[in-house]
Short mmCIF file of C-alpha atoms in Angstrom, two decimals:
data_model
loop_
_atom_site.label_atom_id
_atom_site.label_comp_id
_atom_site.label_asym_id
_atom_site.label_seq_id
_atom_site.Cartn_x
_atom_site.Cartn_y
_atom_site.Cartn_z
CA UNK A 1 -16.36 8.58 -9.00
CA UNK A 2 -14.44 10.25 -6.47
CA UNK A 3 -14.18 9.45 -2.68
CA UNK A 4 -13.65 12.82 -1.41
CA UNK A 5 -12.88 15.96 -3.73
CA UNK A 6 -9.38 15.75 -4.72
CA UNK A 7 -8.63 18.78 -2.96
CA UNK A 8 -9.44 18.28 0.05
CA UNK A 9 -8.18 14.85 -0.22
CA UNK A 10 -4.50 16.52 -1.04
CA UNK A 11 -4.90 18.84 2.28
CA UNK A 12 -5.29 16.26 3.97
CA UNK A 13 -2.50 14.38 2.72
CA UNK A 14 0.40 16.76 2.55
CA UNK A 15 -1.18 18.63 6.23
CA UNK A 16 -0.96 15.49 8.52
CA UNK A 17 1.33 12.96 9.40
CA UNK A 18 0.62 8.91 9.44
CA UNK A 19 -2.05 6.79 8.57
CA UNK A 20 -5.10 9.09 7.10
CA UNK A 21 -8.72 7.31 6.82
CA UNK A 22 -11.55 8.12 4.40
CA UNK A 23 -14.63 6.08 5.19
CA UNK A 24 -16.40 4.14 1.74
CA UNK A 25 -19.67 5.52 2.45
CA UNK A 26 -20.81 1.93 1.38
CA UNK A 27 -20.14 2.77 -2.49
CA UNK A 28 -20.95 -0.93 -4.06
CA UNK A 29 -18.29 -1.73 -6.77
CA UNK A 30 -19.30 -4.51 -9.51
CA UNK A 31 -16.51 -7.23 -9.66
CA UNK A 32 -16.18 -10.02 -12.37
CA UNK A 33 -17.70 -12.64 -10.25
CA UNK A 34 -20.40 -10.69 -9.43
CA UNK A 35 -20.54 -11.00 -5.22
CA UNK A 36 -21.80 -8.08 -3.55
CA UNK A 37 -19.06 -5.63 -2.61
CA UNK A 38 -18.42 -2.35 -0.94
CA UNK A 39 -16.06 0.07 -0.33
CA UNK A 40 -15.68 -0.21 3.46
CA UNK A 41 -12.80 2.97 3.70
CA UNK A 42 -9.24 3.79 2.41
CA UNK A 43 -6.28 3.71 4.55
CA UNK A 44 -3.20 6.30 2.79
CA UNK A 45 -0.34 7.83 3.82
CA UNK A 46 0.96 4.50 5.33
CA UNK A 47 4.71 3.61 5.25
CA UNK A 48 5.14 0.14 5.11
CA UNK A 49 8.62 -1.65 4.04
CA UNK A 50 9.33 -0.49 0.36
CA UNK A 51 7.46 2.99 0.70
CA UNK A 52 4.11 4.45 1.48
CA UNK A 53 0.87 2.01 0.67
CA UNK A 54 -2.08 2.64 0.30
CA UNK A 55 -5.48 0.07 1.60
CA UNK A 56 -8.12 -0.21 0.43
CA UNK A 57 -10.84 -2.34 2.76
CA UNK A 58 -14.03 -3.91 1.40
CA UNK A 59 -16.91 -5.85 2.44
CA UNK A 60 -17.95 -9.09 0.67
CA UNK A 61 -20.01 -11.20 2.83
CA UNK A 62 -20.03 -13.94 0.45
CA UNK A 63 -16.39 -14.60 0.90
CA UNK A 64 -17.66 -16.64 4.04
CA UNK A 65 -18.70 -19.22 2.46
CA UNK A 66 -20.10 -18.73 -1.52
CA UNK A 67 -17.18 -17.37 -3.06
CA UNK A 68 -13.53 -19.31 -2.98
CA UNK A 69 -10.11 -18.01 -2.60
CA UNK A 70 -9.62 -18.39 -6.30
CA UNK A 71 -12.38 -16.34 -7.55
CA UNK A 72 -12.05 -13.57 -4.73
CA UNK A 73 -8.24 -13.25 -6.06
CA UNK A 74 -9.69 -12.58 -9.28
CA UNK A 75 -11.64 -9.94 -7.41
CA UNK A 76 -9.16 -8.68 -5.95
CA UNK A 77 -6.60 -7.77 -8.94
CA UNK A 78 -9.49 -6.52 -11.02
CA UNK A 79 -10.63 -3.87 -8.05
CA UNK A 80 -6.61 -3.00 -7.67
CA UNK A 81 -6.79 -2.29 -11.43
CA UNK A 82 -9.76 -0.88 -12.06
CA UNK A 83 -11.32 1.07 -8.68
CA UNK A 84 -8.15 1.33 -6.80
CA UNK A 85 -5.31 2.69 -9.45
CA UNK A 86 -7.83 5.31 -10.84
CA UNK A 87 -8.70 6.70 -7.51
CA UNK A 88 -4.68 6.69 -6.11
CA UNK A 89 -4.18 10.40 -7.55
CA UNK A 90 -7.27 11.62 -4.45
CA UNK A 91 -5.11 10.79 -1.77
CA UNK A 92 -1.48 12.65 -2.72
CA UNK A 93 1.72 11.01 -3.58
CA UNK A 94 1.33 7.48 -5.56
CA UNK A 95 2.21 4.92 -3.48
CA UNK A 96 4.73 2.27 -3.91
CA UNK A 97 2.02 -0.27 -3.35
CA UNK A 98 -1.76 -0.95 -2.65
CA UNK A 99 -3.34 -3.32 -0.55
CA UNK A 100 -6.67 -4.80 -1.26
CA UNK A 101 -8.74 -6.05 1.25
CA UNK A 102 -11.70 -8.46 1.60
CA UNK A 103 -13.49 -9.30 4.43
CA UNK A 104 -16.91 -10.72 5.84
CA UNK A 105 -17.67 -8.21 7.65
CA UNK A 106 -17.04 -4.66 8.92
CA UNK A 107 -13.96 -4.28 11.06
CA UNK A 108 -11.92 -1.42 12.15
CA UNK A 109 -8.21 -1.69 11.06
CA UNK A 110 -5.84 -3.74 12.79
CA UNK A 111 -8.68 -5.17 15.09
CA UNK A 112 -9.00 -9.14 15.27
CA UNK A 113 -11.35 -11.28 15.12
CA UNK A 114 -10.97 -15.04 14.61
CA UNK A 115 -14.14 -16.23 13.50
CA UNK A 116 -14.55 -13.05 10.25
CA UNK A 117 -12.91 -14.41 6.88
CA UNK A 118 -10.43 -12.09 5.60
CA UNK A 119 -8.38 -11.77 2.01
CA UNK A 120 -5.15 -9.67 1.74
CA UNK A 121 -3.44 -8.91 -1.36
CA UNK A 122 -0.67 -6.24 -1.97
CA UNK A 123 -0.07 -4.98 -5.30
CA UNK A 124 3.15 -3.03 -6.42
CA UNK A 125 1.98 0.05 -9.09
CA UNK A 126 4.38 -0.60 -12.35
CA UNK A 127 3.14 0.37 -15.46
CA UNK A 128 -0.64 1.52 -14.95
CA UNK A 129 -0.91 -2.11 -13.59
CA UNK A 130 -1.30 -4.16 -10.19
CA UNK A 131 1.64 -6.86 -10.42
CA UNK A 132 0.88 -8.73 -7.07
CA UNK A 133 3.80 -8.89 -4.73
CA UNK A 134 4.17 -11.75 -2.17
CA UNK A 135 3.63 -10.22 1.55
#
């Protein structure tokens, strides 16, 4: 499933400078523990400490309260693996890592918002595999 046709997706990455957004168009992905999720948007053509990274943000309501840490980190590594690291060739260059993101609700980037419940996880691409890296 693509996000965008890859070549537009490459225009777009080798015409413009900084942070490039692609919305999710609420695409529901299937994780092992079986909570509702959705592809909220992808964030590329970010440089972050080690290289360019690449987000991507999704909604999983039941992080607020039905689903634990534990089991959303499970989540997590499985949608870096499986959604994220098939999709990385769309948006240009591959990154040096990948951020996945959960949250509770729909928020634009970089806005806060004390009360929504939020997991972060960044993932450094080594092999055809997400090997987590400590923030």
């Amino acid at each position: 499933m693509s996000l965008l046709p890859a070549a537009l997706c490459a225009g777009l990455a080798a015409g413009q400078e900084g942070p490039q957004v692609v919305a999710g168009g609420g695409v529901a992905v299937k994780v092992p523990s079986g909570q509702p999720v959705t592809l909220q948007d992808v964030i590329w053509n970010v440089a972050g400490p080690d290289g360019m990274v690449t987000r991507f943000r999704f909604l999983a309501p039941d992080i607020a309260g039905a689903v634990d840490f534990d089991t959303a980190e499970t989540d997590m590594i499985w949608l870096c693996e499986n959604f994220a690291l098939p999709r990385l060739s769309e948006f240009g260059p591959q990154p040096e890592a990948v951020v996945i993101s959960l949250s509770d609700r729909a928020l634009d980037f970089g806005d806060s918002a004390p009360e929504a419940v939020q997991f972060f996880e960044s993932y450094r691409v080594e092999g055809g595999k997400c090997e987590w890296e400590m923030f």
